[in-house]
Coordinates of N, CA, C and O in Angstrom, one line a residue:
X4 N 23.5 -12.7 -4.3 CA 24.8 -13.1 -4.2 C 25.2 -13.8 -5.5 O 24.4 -14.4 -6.1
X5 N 26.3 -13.6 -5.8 CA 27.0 -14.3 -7.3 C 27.9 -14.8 -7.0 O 28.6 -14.4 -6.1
X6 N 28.0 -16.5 -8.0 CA 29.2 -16.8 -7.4 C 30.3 -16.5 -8.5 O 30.0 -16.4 -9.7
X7 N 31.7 -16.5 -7.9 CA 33.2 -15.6 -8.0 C 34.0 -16.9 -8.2 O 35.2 -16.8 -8.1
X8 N 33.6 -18.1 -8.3 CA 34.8 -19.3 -8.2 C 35.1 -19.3 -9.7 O 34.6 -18.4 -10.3
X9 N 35.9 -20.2 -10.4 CA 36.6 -20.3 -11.3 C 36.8 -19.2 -12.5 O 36.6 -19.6 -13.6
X10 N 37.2 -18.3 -12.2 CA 37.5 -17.3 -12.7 C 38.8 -17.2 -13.3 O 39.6 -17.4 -12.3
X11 N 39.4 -17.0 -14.3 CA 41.2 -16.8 -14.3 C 41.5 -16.4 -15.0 O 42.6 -16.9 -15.2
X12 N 41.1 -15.4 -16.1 CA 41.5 -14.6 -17.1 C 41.3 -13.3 -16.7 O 40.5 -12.9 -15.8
X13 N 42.1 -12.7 -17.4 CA 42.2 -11.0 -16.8 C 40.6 -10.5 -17.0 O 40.0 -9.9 -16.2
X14 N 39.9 -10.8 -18.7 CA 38.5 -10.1 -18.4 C 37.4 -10.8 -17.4 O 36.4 -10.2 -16.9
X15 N 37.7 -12.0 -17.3 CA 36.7 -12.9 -16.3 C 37.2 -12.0 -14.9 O 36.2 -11.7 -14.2
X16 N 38.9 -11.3 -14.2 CA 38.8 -11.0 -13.2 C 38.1 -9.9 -13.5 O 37.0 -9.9 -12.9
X17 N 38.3 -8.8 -14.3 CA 37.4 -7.5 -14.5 C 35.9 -8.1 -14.0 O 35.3 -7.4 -13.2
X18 N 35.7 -8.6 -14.2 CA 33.8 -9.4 -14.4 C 33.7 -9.6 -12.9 O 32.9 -8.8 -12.3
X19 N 34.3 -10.4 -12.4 CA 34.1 -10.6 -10.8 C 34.8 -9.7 -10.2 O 34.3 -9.6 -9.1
X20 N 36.0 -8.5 -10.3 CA 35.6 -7.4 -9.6 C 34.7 -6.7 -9.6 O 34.2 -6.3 -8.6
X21 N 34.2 -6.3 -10.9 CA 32.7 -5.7 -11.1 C 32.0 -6.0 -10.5 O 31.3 -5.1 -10.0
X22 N 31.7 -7.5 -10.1 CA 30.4 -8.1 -9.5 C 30.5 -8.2 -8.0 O 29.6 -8.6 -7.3
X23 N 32.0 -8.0 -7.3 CA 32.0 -7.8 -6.2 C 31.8 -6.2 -5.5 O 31.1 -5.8 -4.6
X24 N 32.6 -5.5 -6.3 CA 31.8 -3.8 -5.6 C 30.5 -4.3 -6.6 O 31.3 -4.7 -7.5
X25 N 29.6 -4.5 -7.1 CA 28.6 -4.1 -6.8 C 27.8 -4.8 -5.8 O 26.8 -4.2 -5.3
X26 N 28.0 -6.1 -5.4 CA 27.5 -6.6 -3.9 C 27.7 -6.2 -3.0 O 27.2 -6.6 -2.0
X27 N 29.1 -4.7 -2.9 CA 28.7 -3.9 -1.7 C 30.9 -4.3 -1.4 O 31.2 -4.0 -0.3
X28 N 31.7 -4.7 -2.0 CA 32.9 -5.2 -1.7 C 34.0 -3.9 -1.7 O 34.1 -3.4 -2.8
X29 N 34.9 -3.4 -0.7 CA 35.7 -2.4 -1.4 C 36.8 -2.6 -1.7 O 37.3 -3.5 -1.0
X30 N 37.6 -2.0 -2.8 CA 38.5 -2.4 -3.6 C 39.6 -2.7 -2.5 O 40.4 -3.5 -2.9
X31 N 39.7 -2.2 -1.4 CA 40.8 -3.6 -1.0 C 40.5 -4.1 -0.4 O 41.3 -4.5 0.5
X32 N 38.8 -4.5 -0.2 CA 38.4 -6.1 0.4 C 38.9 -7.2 -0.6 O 39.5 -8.2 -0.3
X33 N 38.6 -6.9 -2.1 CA 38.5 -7.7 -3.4 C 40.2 -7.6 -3.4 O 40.7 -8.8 -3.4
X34 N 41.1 -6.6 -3.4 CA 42.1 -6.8 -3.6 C 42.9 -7.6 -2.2 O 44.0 -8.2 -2.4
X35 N 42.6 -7.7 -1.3 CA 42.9 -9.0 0.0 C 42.5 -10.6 -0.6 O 43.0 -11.7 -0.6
X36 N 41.5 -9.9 -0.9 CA 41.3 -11.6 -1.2 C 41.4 -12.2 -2.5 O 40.9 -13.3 -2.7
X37 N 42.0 -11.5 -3.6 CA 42.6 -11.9 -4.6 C 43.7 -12.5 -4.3 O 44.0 -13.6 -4.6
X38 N 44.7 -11.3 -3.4 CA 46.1 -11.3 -3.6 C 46.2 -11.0 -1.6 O 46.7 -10.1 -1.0
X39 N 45.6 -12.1 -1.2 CA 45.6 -12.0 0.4 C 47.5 -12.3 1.1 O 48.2 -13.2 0.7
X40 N 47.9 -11.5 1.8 CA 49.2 -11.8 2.5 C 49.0 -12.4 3.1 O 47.9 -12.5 3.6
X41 N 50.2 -13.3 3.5 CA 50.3 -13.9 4.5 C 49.7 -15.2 4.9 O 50.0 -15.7 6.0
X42 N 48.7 -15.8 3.7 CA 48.0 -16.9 3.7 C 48.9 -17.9 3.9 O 49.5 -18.2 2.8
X43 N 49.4 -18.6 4.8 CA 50.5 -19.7 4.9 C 50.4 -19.7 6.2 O 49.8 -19.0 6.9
X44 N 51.4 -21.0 6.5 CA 51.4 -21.5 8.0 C 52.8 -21.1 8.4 O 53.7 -21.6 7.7
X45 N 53.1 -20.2 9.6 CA 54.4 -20.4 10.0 C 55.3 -21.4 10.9 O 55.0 -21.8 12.0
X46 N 56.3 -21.7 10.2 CA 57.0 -22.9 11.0 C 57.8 -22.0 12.1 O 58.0 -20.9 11.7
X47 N 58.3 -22.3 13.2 CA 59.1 -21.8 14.4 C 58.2 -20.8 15.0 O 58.5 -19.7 15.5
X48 N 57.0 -21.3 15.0 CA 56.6 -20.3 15.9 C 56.2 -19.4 17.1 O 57.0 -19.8 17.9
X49 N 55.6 -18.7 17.6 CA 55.6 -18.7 19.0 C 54.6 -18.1 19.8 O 54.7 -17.8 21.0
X50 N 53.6 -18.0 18.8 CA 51.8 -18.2 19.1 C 51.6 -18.8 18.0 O 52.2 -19.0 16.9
X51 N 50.1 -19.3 18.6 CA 49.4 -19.9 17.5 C 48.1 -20.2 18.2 O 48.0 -20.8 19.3
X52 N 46.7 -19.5 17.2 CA 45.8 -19.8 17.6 C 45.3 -21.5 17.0 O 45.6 -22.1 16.0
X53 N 44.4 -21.9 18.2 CA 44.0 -23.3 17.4 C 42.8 -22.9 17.0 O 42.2 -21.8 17.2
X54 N 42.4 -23.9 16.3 CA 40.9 -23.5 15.4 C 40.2 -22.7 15.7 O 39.7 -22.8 16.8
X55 N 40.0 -21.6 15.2 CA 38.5 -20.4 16.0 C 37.6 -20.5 14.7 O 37.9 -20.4 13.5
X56 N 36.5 -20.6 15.3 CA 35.2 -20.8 14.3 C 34.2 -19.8 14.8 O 33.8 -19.5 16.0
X57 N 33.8 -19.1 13.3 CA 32.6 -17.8 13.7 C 31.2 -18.9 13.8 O 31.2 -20.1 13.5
X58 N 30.0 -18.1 14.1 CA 28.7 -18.6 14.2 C 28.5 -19.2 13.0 O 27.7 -20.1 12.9
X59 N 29.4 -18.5 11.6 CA 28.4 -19.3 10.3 C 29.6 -20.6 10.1 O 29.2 -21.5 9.3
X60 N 30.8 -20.7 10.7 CA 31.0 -21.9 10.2 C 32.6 -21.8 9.9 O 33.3 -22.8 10.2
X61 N 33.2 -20.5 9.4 CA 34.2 -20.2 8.8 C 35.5 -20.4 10.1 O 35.6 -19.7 11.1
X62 N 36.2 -21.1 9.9 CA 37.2 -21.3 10.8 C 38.7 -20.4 10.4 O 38.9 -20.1 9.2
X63 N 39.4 -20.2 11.1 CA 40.9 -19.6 11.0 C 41.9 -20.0 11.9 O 41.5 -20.0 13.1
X64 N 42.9 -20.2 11.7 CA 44.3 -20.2 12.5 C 45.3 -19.0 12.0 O 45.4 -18.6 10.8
X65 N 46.0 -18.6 13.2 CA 47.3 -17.6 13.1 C 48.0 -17.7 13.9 O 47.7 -18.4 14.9
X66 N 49.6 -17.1 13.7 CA 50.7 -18.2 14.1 C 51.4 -16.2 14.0 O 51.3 -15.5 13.0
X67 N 51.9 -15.9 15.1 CA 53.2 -15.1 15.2 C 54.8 -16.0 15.4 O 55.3 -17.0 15.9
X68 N 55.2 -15.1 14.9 CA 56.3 -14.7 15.5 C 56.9 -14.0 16.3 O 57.1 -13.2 15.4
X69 N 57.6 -13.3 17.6 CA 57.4 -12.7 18.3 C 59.0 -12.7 18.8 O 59.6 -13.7 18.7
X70 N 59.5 -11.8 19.1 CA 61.1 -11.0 19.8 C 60.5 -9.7 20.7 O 59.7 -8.8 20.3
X71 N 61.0 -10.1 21.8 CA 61.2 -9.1 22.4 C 59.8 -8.6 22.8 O 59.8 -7.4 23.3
X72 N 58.6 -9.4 22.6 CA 57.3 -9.2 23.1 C 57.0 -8.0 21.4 O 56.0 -7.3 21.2
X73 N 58.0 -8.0 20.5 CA 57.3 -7.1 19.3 C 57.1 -8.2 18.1 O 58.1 -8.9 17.8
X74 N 55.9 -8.1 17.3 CA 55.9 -9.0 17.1 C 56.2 -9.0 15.1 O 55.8 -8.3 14.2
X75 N 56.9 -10.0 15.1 CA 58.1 -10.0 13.7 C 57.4 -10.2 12.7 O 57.5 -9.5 11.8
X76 N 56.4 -11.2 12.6 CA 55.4 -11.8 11.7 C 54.8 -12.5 11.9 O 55.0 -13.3 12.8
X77 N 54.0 -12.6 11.4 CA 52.3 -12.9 11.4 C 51.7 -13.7 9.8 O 52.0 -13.3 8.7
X78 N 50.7 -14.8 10.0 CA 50.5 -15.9 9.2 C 49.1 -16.2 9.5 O 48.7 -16.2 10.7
X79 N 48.3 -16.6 8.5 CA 46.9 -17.1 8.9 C 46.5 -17.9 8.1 O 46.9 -17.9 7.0
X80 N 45.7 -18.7 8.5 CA 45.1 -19.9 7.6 C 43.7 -19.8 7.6 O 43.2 -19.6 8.7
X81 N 43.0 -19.8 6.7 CA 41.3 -20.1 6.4 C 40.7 -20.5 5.6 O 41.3 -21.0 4.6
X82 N 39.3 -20.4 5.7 CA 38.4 -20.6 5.0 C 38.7 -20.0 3.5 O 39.7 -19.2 3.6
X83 N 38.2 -20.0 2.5 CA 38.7 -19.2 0.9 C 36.8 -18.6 1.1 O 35.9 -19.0 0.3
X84 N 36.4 -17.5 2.6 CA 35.1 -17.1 2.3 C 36.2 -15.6 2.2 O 37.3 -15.3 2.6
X85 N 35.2 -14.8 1.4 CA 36.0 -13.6 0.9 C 35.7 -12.3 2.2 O 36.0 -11.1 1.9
X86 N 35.2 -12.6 3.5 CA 34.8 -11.9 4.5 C 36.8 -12.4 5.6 O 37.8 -11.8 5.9
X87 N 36.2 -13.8 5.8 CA 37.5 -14.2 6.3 C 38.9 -13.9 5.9 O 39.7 -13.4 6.6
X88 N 39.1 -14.3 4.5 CA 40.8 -14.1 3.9 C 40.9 -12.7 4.2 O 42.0 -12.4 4.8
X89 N 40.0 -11.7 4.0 CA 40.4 -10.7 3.9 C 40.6 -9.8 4.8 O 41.1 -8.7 4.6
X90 N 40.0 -10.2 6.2 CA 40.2 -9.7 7.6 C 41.2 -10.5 7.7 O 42.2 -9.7 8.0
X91 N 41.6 -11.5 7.8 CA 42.8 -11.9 8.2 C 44.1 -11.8 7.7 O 45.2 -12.1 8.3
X92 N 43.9 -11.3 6.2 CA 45.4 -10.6 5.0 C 45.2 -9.1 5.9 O 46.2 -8.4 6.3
X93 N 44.2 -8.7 6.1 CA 44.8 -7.5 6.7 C 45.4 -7.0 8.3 O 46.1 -6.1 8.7
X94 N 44.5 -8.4 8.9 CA 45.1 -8.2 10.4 C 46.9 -8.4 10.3 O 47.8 -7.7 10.8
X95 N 46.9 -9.2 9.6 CA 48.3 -9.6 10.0 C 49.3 -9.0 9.8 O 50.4 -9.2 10.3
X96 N 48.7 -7.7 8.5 CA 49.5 -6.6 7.7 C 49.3 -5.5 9.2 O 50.4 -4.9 9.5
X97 N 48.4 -5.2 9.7 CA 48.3 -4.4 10.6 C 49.2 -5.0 11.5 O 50.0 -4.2 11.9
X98 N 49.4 -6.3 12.0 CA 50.2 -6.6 13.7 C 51.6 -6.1 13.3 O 52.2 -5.2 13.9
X99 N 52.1 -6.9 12.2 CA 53.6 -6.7 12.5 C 53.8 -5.3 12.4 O 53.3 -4.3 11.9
X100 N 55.0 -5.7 13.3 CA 55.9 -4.7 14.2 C 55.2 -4.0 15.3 O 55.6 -3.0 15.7
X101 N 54.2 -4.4 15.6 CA 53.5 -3.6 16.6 C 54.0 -4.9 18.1 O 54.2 -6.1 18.2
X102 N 53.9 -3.9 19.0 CA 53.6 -4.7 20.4 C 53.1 -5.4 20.5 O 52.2 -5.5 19.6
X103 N 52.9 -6.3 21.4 CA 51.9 -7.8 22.2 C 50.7 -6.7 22.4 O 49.6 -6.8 22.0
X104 N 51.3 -5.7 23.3 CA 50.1 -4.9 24.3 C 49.3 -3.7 22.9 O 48.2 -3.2 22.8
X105 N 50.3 -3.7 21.9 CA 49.7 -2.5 20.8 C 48.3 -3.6 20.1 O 47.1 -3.4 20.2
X106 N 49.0 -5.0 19.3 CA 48.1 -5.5 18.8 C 47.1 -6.0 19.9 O 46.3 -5.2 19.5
X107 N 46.6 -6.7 20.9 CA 45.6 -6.4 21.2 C 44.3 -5.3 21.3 O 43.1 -5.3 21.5
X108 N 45.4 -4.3 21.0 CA 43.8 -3.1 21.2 C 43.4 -2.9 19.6 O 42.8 -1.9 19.2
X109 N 43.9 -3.8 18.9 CA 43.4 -3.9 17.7 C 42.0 -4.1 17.8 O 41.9 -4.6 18.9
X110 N 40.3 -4.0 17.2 CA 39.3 -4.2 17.7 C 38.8 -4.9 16.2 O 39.4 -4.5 15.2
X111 N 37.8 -5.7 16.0 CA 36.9 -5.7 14.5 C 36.9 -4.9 13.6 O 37.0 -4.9 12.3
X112 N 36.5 -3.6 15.0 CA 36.1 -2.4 14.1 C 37.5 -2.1 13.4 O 37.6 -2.3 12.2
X113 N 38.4 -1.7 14.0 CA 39.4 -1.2 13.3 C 39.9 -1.9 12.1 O 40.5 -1.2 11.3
X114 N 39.6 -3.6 11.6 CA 40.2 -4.3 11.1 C 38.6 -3.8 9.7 O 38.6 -4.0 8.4
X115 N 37.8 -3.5 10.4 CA 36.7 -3.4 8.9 C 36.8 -2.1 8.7 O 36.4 -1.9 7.6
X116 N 37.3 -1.0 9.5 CA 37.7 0.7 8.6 C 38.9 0.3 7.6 O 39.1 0.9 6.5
X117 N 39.8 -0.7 8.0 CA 40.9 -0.6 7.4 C 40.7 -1.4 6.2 O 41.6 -1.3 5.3
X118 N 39.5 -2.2 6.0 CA 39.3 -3.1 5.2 C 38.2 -1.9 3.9 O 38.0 -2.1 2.7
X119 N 37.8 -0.5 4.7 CA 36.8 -0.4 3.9 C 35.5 -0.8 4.1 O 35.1 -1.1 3.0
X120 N 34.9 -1.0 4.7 CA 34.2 -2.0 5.6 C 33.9 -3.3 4.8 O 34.4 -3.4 3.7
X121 N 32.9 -4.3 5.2 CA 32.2 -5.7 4.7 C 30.8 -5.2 4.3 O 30.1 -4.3 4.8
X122 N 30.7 -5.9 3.6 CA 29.0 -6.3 3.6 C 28.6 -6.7 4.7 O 29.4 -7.3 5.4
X123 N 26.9 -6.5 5.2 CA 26.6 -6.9 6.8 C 26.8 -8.3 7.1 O 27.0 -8.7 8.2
X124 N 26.7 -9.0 6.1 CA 26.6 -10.9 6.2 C 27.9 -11.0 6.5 O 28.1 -12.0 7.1
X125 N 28.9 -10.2 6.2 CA 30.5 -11.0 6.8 C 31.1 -10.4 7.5 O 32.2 -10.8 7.9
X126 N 30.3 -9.0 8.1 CA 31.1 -8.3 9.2 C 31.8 -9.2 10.8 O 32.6 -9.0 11.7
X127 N 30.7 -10.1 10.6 CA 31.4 -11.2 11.7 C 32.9 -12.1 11.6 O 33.5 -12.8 12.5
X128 N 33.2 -11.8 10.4 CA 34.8 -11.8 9.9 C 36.1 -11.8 10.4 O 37.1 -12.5 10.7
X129 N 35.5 -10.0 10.5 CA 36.6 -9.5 11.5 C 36.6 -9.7 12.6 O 37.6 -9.6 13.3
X130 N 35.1 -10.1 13.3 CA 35.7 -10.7 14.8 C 36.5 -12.1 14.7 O 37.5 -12.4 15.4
X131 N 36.1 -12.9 13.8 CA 37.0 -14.0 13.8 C 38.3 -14.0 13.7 O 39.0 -14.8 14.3
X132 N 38.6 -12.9 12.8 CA 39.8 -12.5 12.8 C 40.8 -12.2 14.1 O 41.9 -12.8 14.3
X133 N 40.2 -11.4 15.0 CA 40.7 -10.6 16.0 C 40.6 -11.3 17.0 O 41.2 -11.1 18.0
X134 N 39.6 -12.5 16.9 CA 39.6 -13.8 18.1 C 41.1 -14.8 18.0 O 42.0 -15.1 18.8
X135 N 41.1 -14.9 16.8 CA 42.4 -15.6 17.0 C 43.3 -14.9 16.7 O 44.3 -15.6 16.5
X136 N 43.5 -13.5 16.6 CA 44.5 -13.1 17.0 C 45.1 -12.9 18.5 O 46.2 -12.8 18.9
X137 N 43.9 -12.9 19.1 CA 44.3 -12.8 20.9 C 43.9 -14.5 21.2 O 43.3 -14.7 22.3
X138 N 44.2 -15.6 20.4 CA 44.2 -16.5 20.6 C 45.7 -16.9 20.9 O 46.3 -17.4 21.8
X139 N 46.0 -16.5 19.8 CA 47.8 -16.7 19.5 C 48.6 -15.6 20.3 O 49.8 -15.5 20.3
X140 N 48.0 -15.0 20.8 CA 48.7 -13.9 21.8 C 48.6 -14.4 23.3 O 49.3 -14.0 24.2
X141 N 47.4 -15.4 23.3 CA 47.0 -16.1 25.0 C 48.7 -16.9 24.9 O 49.7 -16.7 25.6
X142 N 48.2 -18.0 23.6 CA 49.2 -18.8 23.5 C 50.7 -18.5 23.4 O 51.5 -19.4 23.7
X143 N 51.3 -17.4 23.2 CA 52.3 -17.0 23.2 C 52.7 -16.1 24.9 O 53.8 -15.8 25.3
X144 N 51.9 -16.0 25.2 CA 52.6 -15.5 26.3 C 52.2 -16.4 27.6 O 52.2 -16.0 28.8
X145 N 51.6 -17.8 27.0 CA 51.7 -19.0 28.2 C 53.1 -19.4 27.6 O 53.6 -18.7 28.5
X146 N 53.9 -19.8 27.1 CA 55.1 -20.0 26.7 C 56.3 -19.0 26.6 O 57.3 -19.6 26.3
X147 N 56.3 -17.7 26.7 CA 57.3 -17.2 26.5 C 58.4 -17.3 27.5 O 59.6 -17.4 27.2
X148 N 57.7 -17.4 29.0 CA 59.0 -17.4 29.8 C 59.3 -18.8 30.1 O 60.2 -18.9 31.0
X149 N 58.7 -20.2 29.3 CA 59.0 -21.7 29.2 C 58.9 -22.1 27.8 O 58.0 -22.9 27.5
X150 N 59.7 -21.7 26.9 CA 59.5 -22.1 25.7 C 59.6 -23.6 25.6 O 59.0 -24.3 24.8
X151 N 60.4 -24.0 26.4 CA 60.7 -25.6 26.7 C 59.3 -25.9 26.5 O 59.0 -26.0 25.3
X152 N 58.6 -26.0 27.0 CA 57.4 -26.4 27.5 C 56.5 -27.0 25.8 O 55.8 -28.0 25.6
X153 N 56.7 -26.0 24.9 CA 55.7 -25.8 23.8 C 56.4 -27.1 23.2 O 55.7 -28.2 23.0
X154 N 57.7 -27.0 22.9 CA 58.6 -28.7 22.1 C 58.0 -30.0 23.5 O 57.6 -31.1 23.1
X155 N 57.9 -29.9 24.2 CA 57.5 -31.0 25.2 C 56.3 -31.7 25.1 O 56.0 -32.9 25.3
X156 N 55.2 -30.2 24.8 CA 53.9 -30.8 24.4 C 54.0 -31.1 23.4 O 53.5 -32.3 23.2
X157 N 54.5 -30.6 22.4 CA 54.2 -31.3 20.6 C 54.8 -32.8 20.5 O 54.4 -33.6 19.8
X158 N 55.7 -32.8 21.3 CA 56.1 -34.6 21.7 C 55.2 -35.5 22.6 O 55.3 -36.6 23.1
X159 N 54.8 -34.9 22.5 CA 53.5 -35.9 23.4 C 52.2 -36.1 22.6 O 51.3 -36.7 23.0

């Protein structure tokens, strides 16, 4: 394993993309988590997963947006591990515009073909990913038909 932290000149990134496909990374795992979407928190939202933490440690939140049960946009927050940002830059690029009922049958697997796959140490990633995606999909559809309800709790 090498570490990839302070890096920030164009040949230093050449150097740590090099050193990440050769630990096994595919060019748009490395390009997710350079240039990951959607890394931010959404304000007005109308899911939101609360903390989901995999076995090694790595935690995530995600936060839709949602009309009409389709869902507008999509936001995640994590760990800076390069298994996490980058299942989670891609789930979110995969949800929008898809259905409540479409993104659920989203699975790991599909989020690690789309990724190119992981190395075996971070394939647990994409489940974290996909947990709190159907975290924020529980949570959104306990409030859709009482939105009241969600401003009531956060005042308490």
């Amino acid at each position: 394993m090498h570490s990839y932290e302070g890096k920030t000149d164009r040949a230093e990134e050449r150097d740590m993309k090099e050193l990440l496909t050769k630990d096994g990374y595919s060019a748009i795992v490395i390009d997710h988590w350079l240039n990951p979407r959607n890394f931010r928190r959404l304000e007005n939202y109308d899911g939101y997963s609360q903390r989901i933490t995999s076995p090694c440690g790595d935690a995530m939140w995600i936060w839709l947006k949602v009309n009409d049960n389709l869902i507008q946009n999509a936001a995640y927050v994590s760990d800076i591990c390069i298994g996490a940002v980058s299942s989670g830059s891609m789930l979110t690029e995969m949800v929008k515009g898809k259905r409540i009922t479409e993104a659920l049958r989203i699975s790991p697997d599909d989020i690690l073909r789309a990724l190119g796959g992981l190395p075996e140490h971070f394939v647990h990633c994409a489940a974290l990913a996909n947990t709190a995606l159907k975290e924020a999909i529980r949570d959104y559809n306990a409030y859709k038909d009482a939105p009241w309800k969600r401003l009531y709790q956060q005042k308490c």
